[in-house]
Coordinates of C-alpha atoms (C1' of nucleotides) in Angstrom, one line a residue:
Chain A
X244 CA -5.0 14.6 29.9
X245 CA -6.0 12.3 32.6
X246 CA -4.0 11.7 35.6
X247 CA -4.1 8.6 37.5
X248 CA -5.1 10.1 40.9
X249 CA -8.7 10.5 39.0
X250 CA -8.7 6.8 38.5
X251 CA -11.8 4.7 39.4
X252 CA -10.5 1.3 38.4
X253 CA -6.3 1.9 38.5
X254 CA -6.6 2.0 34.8
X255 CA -7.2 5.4 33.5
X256 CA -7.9 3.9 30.3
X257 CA -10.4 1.8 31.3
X258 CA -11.7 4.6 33.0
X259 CA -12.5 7.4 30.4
X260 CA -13.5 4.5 28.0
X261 CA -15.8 3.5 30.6
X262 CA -16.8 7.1 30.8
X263 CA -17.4 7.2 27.7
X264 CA -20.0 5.0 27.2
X265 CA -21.6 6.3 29.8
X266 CA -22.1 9.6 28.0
X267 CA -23.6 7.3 25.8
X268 CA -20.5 8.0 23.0
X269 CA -18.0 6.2 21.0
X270 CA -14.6 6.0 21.6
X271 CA -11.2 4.6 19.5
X272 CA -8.3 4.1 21.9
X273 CA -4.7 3.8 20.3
X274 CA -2.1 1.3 21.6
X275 CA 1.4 1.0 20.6
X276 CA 0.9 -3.2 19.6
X277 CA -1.4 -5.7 18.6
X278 CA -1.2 -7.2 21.9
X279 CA -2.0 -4.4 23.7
X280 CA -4.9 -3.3 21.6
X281 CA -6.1 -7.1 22.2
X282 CA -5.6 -6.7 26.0
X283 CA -7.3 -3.0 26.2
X284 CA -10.4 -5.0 24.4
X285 CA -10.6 -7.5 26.9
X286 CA -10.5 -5.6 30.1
X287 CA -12.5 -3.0 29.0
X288 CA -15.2 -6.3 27.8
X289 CA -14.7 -7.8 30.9
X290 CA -15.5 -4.6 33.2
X291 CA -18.9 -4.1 31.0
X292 CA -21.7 -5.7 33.1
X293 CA -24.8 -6.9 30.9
X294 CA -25.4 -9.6 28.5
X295 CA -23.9 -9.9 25.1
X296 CA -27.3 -11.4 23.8
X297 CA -27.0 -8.1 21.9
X298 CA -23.9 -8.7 19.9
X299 CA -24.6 -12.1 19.3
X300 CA -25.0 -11.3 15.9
X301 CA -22.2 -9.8 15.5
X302 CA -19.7 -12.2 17.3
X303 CA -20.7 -15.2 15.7
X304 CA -19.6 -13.4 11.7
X305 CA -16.3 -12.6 13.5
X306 CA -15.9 -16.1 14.2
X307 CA -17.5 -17.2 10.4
X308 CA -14.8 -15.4 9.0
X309 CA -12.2 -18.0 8.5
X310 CA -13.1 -21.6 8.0
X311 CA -11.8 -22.8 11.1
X312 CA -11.4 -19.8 14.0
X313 CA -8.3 -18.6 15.4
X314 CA -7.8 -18.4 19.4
X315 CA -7.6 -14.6 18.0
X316 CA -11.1 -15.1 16.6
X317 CA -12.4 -16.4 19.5
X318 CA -10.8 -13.5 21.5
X319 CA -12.7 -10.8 19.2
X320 CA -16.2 -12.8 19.5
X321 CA -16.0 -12.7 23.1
X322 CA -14.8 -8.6 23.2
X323 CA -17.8 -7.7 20.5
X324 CA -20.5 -9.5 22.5
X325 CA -20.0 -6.8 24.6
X326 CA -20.1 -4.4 22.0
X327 CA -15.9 -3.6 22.3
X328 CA -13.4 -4.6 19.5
X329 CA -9.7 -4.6 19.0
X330 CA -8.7 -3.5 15.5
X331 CA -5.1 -4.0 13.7
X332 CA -3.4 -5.7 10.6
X333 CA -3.8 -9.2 12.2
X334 CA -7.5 -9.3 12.0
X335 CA -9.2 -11.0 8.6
X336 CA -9.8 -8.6 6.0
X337 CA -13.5 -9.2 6.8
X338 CA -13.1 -8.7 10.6
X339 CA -11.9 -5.6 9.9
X340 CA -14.4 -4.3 8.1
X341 CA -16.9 -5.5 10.1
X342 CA -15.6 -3.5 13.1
X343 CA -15.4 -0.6 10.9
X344 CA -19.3 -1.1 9.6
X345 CA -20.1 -1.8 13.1
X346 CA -18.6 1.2 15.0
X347 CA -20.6 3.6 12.1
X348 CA -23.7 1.5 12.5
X349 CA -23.4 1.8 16.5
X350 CA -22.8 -2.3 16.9
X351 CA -19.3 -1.2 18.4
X352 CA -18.9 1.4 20.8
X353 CA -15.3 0.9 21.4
X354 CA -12.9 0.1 19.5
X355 CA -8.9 -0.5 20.5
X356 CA -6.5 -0.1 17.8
X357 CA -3.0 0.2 16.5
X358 CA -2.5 2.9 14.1
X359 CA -4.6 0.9 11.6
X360 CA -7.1 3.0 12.7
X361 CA -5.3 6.1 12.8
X362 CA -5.7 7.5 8.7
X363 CA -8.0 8.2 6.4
X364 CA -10.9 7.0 8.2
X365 CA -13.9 8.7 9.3
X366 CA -16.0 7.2 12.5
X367 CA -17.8 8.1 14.8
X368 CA -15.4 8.7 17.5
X369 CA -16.5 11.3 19.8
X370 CA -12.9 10.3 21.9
X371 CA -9.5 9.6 20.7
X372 CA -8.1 8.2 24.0
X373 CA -4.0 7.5 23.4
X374 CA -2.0 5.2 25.6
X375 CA 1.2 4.6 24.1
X376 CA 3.5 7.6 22.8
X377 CA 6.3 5.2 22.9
X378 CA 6.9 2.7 20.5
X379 CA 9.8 0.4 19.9
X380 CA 12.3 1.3 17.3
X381 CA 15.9 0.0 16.2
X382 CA 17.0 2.7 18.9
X383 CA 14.9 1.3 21.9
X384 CA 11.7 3.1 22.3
X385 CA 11.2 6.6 21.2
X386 CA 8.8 9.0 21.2
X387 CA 6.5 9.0 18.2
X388 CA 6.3 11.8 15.6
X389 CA 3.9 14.3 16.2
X390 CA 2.5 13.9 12.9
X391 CA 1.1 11.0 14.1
X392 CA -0.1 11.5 17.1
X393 CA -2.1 14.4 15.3
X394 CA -3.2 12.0 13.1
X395 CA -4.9 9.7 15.9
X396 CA -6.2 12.9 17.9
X397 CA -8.2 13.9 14.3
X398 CA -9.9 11.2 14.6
X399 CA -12.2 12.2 17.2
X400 CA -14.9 14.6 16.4
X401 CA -15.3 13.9 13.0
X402 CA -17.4 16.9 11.1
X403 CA -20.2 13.9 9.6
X404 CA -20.9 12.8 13.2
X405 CA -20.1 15.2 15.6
X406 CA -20.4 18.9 16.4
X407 CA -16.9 18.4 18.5
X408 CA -14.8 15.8 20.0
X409 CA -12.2 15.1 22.7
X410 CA -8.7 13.6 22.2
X411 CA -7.0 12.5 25.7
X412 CA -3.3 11.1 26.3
X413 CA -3.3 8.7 29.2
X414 CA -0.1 9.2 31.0
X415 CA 1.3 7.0 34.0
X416 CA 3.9 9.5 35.2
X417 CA 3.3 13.2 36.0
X418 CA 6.5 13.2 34.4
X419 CA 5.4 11.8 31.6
X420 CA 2.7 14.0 31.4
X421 CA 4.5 17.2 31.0
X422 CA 6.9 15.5 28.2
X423 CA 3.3 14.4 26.5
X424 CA 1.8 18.1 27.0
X425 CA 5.5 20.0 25.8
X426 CA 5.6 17.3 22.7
X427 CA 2.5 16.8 21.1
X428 CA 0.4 20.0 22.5
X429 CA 3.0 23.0 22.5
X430 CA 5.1 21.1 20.0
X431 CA 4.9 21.5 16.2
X432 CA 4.9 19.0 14.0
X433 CA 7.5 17.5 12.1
X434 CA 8.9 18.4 8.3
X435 CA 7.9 16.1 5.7
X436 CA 10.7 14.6 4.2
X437 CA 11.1 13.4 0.3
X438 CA 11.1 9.1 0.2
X439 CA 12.9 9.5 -3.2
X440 CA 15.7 9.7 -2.0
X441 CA 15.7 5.8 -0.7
X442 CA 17.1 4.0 -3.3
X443 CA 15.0 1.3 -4.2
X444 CA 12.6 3.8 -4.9
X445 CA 14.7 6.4 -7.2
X446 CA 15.7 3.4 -9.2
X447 CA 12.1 2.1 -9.6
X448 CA 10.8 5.6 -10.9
X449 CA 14.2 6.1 -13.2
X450 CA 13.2 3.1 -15.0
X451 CA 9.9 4.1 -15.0
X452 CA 10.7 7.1 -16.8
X453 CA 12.4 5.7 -19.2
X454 CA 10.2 2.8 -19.8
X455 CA 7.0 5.5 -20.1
X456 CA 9.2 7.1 -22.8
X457 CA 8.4 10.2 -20.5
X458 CA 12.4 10.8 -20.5
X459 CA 15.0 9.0 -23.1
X460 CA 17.9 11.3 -22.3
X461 CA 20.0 12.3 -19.1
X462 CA 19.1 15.8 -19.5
X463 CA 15.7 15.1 -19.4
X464 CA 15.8 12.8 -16.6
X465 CA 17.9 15.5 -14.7
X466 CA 14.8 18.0 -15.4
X467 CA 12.4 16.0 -14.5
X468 CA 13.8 15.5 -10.7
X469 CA 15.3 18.8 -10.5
X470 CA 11.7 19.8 -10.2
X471 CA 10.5 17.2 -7.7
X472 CA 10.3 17.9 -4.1
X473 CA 13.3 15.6 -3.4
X474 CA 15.2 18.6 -5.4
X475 CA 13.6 21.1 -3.8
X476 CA 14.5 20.1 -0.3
X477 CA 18.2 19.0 -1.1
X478 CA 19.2 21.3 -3.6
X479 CA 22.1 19.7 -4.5
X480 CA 21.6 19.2 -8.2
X481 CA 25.0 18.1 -9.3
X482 CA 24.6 15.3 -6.8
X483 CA 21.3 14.3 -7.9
X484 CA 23.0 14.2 -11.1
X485 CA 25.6 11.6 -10.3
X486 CA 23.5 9.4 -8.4
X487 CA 21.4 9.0 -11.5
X488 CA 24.1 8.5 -13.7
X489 CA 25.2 5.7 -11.8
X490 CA 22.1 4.3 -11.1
X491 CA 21.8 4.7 -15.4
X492 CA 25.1 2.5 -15.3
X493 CA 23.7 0.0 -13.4
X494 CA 20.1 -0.4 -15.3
X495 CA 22.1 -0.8 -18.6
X496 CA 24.4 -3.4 -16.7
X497 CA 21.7 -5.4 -15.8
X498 CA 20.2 -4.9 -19.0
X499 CA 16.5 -2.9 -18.4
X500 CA 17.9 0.0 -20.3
X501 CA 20.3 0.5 -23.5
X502 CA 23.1 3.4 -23.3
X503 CA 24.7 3.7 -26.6
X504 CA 28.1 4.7 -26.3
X505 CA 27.7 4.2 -22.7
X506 CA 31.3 4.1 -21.9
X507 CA 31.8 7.7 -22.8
X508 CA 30.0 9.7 -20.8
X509 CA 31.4 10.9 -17.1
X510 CA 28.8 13.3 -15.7
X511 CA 24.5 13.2 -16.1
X512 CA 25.0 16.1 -18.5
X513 CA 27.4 14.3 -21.0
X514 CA 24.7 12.1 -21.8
X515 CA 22.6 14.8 -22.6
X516 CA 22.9 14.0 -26.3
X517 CA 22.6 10.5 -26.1
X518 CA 19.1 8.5 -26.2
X519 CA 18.2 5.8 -23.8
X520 CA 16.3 2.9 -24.7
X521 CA 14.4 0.6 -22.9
X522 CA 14.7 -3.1 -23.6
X523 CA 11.4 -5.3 -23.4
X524 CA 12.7 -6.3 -20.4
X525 CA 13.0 -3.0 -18.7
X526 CA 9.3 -2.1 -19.6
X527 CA 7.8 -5.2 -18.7
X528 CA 10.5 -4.8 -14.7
X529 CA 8.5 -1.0 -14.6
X530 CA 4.7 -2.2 -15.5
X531 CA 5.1 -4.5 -12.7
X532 CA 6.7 -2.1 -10.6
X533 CA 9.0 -4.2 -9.0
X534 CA 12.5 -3.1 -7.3
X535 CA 15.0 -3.4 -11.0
X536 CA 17.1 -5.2 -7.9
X537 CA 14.3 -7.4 -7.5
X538 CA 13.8 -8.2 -11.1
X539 CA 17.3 -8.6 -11.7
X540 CA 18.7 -10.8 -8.6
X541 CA 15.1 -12.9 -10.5
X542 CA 16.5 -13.5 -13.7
X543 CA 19.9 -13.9 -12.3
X544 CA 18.3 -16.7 -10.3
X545 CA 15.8 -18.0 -12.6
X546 CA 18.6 -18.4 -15.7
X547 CA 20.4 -20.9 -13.1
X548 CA 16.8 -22.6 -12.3
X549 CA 16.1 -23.8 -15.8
X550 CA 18.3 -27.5 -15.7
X551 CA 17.9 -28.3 -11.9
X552 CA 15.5 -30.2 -10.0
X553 CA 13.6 -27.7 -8.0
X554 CA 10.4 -27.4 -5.6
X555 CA 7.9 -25.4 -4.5
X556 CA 9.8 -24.1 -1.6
X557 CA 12.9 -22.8 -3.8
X558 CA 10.4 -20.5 -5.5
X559 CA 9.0 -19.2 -2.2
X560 CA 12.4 -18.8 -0.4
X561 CA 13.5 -16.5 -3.5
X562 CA 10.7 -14.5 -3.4
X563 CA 10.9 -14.1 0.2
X564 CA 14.5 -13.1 -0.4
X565 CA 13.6 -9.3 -1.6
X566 CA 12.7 -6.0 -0.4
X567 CA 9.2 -5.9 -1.5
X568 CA 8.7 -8.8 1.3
X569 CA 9.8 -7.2 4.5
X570 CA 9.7 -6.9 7.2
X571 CA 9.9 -10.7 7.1
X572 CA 9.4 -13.4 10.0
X573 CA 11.9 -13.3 12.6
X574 CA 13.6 -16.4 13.3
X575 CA 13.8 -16.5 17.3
X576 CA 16.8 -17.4 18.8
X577 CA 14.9 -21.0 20.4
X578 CA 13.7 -21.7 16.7
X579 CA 17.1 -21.4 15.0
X580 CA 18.1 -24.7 15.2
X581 CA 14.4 -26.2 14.5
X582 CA 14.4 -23.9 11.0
X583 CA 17.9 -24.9 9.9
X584 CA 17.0 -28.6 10.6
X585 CA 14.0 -28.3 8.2
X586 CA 15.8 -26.4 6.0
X587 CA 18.2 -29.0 5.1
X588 CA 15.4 -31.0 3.4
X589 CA 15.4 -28.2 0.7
X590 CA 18.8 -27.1 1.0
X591 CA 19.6 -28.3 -2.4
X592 CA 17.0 -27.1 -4.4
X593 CA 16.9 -23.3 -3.3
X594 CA 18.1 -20.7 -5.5
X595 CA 19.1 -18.2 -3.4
X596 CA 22.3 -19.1 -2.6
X597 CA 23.2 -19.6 1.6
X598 CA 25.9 -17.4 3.0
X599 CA 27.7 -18.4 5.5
X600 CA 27.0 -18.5 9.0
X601 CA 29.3 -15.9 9.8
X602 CA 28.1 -13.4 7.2
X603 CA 26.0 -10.0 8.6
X604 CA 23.1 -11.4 6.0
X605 CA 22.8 -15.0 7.5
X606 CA 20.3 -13.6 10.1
X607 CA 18.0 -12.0 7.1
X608 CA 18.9 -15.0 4.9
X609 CA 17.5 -17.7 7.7
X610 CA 14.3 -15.0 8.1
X611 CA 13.3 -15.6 4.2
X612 CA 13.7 -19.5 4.5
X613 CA 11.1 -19.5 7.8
X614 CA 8.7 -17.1 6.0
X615 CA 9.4 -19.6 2.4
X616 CA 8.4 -22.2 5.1
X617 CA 5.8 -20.5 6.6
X618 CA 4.4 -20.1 2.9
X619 CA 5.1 -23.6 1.7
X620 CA 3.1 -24.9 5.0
X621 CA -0.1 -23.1 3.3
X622 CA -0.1 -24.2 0.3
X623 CA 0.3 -27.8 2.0
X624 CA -3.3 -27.1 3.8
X625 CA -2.1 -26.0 7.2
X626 CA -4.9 -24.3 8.8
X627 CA -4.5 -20.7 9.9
X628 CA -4.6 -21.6 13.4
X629 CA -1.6 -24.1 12.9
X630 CA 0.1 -20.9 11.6
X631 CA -0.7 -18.6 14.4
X632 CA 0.7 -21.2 16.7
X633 CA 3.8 -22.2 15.0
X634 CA 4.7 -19.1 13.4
X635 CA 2.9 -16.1 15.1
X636 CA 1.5 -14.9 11.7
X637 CA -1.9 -13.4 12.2
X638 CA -4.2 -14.3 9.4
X639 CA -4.3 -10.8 8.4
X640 CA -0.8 -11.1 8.4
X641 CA -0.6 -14.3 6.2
X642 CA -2.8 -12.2 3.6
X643 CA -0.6 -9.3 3.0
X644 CA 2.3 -11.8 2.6
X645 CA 0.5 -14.0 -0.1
X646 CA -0.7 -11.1 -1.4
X647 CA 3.0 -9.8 -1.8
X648 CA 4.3 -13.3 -2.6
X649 CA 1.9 -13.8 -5.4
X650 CA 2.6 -10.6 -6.9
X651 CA 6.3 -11.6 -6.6
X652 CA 5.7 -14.9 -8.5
X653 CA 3.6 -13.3 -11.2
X654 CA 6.8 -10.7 -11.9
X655 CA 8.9 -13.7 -12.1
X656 CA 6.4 -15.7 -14.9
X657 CA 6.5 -12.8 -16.7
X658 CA 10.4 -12.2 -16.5
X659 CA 10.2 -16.3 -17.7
X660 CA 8.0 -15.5 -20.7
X661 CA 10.3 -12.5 -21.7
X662 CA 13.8 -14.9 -21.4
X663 CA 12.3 -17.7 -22.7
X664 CA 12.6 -19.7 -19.4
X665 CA 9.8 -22.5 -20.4
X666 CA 10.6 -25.0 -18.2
X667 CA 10.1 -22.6 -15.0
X668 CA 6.6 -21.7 -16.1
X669 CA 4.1 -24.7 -15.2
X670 CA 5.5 -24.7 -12.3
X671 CA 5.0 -21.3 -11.1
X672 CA 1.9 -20.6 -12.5
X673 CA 0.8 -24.1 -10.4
X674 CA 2.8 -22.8 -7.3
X675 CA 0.6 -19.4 -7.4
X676 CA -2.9 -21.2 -7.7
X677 CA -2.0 -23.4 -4.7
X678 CA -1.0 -20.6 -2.6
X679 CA -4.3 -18.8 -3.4
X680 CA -6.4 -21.2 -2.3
X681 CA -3.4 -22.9 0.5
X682 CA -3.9 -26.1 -1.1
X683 CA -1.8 -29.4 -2.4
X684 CA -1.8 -29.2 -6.3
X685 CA -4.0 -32.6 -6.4
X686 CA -6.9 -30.2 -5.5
X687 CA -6.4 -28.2 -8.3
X688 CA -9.1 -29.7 -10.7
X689 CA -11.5 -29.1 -8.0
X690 CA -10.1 -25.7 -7.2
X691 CA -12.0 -24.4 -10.6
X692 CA -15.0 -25.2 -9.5
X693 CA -17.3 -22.4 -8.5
X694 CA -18.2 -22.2 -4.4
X695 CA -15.0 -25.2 -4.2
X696 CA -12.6 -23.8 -1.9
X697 CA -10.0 -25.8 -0.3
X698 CA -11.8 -27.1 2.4
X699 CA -14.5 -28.3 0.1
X700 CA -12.5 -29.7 -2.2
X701 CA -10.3 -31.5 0.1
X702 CA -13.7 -33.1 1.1
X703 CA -14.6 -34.4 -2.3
X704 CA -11.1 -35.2 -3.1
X705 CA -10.7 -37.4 0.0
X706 CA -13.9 -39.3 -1.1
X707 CA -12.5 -40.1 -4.3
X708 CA -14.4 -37.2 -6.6
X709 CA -11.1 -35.7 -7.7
X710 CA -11.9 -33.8 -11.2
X711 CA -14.5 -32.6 -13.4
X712 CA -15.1 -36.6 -14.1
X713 CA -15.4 -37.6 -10.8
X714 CA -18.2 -34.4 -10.1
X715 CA -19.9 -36.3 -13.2
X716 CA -19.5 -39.6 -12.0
X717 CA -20.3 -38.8 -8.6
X718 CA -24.2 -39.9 -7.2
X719 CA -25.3 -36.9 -6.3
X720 CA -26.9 -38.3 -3.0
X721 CA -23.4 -38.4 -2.6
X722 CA -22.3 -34.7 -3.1
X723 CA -25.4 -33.8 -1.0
X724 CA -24.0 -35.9 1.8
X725 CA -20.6 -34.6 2.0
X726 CA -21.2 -30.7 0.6
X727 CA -24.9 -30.4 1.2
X728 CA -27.8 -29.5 -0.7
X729 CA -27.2 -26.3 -2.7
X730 CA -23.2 -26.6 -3.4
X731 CA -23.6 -29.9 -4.6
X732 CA -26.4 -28.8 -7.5
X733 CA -24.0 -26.4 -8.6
X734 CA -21.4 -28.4 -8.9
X735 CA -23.5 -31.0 -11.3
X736 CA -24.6 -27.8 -13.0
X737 CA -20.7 -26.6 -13.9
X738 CA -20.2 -30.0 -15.1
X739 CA -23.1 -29.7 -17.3
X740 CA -25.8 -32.2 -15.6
X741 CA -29.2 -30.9 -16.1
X742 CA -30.6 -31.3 -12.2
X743 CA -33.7 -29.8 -10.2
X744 CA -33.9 -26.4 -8.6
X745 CA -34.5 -27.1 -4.6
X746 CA -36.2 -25.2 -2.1
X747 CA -33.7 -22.3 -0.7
X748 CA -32.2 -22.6 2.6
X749 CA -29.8 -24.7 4.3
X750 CA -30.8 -27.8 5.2
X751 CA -31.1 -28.6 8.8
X752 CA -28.5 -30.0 10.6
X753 CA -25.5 -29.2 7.7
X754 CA -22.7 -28.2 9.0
X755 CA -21.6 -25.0 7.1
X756 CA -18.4 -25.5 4.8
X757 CA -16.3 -22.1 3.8
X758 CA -14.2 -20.3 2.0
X759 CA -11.2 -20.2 0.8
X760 CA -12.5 -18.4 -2.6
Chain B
dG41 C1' -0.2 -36.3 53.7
dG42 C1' -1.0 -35.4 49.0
dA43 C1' -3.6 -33.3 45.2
dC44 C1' -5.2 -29.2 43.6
dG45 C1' -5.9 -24.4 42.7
dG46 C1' -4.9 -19.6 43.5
dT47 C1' -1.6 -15.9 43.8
dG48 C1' 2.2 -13.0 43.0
dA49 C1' 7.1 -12.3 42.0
dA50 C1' 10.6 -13.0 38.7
dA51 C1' 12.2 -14.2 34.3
dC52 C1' 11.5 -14.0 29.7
dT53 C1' 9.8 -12.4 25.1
dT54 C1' 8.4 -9.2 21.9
dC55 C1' 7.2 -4.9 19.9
dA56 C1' 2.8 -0.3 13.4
dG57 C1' 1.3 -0.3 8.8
dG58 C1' 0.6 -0.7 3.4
dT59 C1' 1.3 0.1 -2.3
dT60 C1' 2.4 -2.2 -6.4
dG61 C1' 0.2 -6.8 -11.1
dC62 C1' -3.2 -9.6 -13.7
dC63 C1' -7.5 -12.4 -14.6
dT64 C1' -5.0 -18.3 -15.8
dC65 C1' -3.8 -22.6 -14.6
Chain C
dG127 C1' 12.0 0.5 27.7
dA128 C1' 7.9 -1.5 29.0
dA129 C1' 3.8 -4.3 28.4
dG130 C1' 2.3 -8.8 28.3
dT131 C1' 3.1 -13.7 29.0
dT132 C1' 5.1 -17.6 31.1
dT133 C1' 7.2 -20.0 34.8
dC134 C1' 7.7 -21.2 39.3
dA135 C1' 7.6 -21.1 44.2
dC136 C1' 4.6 -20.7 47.9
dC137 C1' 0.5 -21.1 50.5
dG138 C1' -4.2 -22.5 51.8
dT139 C1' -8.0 -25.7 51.2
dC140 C1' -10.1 -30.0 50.6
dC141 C1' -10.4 -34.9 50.7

DNA sequence: GGACGGTGAAACTTCAGGTTGCCTC
DNA sequence: GAAGTTTCACCGTCC
């Protein structure tokens, strides 16, 4: 525990980071957000004296990790010149785990983090120095579980690296001190408590069951979570047994499941005798593992999609319109008007109907149409830097949402192949390619190419080589000029010209192209 | 006297993370 | 609730 009358800088932080490197160790320091993790990074660069000719390495393949660096980019090349990082879910997947690499390796020596950091990983840390106990929650801020602060203090010392290690609390407050030292030192750590019990989750594994063949009566479903650890801690079987018979109901309703004689039975062990079915559309909902709400509020929305005209955007607004895509982007109360205005341009062509502005959903409602935005602005070729600025979404951030989003949109072409909604399937199949590569679907022919990322193929495209005929067609003086040497081979290669192996190496003076692959 | 830059107080804004599907346009 | 950022008034320096 350090106390700030020990402070050499008025920033115990800084300090026993400082400290540590001079015990010539590693340290990971936690921070509640991603702002503060940058911040930590950046003082604690800026108070290392030296020159980062050391890290130069290192810094410029943070900044080669996009095709076009972020501010945040820049902001992590300057903090790992000096051998110090900051590490959360905004960072490239390949900034990440060249941190990681680089903290094992000894290129790092510090690294501050959010909880990213905080499990299943096993570094080099011989501190664990923890800032922020507090973090913001729908009740204002409260204290953090102890589980969790275990979790980031077990990071330090790790039995591969080190014989021992130290975790330290910063506290500002001898006050808050002695809450830190009565919590997470004397205090025990909290229960675990069963998730099944959400939902959205009970329903998903219900289906599941069913769909697996693994249960096909009531009964058997009732066994089966009677000896789960949900059960176990709630003990209220009859209970367990009526939520499932309703949630039985509602599958059949919406058609994943078949109940014969489903009007009869009035309690979970009535049905006992009675076999449930899945329909293809039920197994197909559990493979993909999709909320049943999800996949139903789809085909609901989907069936009404077939005979209008539609666009890009109504596709990514519905998708953005479900559980599996929260938390989503808040709309701000400066940007409302700005989001509703550009709304309107698409107003007619979304699926997911508006409520009104005096309904408790609105506010979620206008939060999938800016993240449907924020996804249609990609695959129009926005750069990740335009996104960062106009939407706050780190590019770590944008990844996990198109992950999500395409995952989304695959569920939905398969629900469309199941019901025999044709008309839909062009079009999403197209949608998901473009959001891959965040590209116009005029680059698509170019898209297929091997090494042809977006950037590349906006290139060609723009000087008129727009498909497989115009690679062919194209001098390749040409392609050299505009994609240099070794890219614009192998594109005359996959087009099936036979053309001469060069010397390896860039050539001088090219400016390097990436990757959207 | 005006342009400019530095400083600090006050007002304002925002707040962690991650699993799941399939392979093709 | 608090850290971090932005805004703005104020002051000193220089030309």
């Amino acid at each position: 525990m350090a106390s700030s009358t020990l402070s050499q800088t008025g920033n115990p932080v800084l300090d026993i980071a400082l400290d540590t490197l001079d015990k010539g160790k590693q340290c990971l320091v936690f921070l509640g957000t991603k702002k503060s993790a940058e911040k930590a990074a950046e003082d604690i660069a800026k108070a290392l004296k030296g020159s980062t000719e050391g890290h130069k390495d290192i810094a410029e393949k943070a900044l080669d990790a996009l095709s076009s660096p972020t501010k945040q980019c820049e902001r992590l090349a300057r903090c790992l010149g000096k051998g110090v990082a900051f590490h959360h879910a905004g960072l490239a997947q390949k900034q990440r785990e060249l941190i990681e690499e680089q903290f094992r390796t000894g290129g790092v020596s510090i690294i501050c983090c959010t909880p990213t950091l905080a499990y299943g990983v096993d570094m080099p840390a011989y501190r664990s120095i923890i800032r922020d106990l507090r973090r913001f929650s729908k009740h204002g801020m409260s204290w953090i579980p102890v589980l969790d602060y275990l979790q980031m203090a077990g990071r330090a010392g790790r039995p591969n690296y080190d014989k021992m290690g130290e975790a330290i609390i910063a506290c500002a407050t001898e006050a808050e001190e002695e809450e830190a030292v009565e919590r997470y030192i004397r205090g025990k750590p909290e229960e675990i408590y069963s998730k099944l019990a959400v939902e959205p989750v009970l329903r998903t594994h219900v289906l599941s069951l069913i769909a697996t063949g693994f249960a096909s009566t009531g009964k058997q479903l009732l066994d089966f979570f009677s000896s789960t650890f949900y059960a176990h801690q709630f003990r209220d079987i009859p209970r367990l047994g009526m939520v499932l018979e309703k949630m039985l109901a509602q599958l059949g309703e919406w058609e994943f499941i078949v109940l014969p004689g489903k009007d009869d039975f009035t309690s979970a062990y009535e049905i006992d005798e009675q076999r449930i079915r899945p329909t293809l559309l039920g197994k197909r909902v559990a493979e993909l593992y999709i909320d049943p709400l999800t996949a139903h509020t789809f085909v609901t929305r989907l069936q009404d999609a077939s005979d209008r005209r539609l666009h890009a955007f109504s596709f990514l607004q519905m998708v953005s319109h479900t559980q599996e895509m929260r938390p989503l982007l808040r709309v701000r109360a400066k940007e409302m008007e700005g989001v509703q205005q550009r709304f309107l341009a698409y107003h007619a062509s979304v699926l997911e109907p508006e409520p009104s502005l005096y309904d408790p959903d609105y506010e979620e409602y206008l939060n999938s149409v800016k993240t449907g935005l924020m996804l249609l602005d990609w695959s129009e070729e926005k750069t990740e830097e335009f996104l960062l600025k106009q939407y706050d979404v780190r590019p770590g951030e944008l990844q996990a949402k198109l992950n999500t989003a395409d995952w989304l949109l695959y569920s939905s072409e398969e629900i469309c192949k199941i019901m025999q909604f044709r008309s839909l399937l062009r079009e999403i199949s197209t949608l998901r390619f473009r959001l891959r590569y965040g590209a116009r679907e005029e680059l698509l022919p170019l898209l297929r190419f091997e090494g042809i990322g977006r950037v590349r193929a906006r290139i060609l495209f723009n000087n008129r080589v727009r498909d497989a005929a115009g690679v062919k067609a194209a001098n390749l003086a040409t392609l050299k000029h505009l994609l240099g040497e070794k890219i614009a081979l192998s594109l005359k290669k996959q087009v099936g010209e036979d053309v001469k192996e060069v010397s390896e190496g860039k050539r001088k003076g090219q400016v390097s192209l990436k990757k959207f692959e």
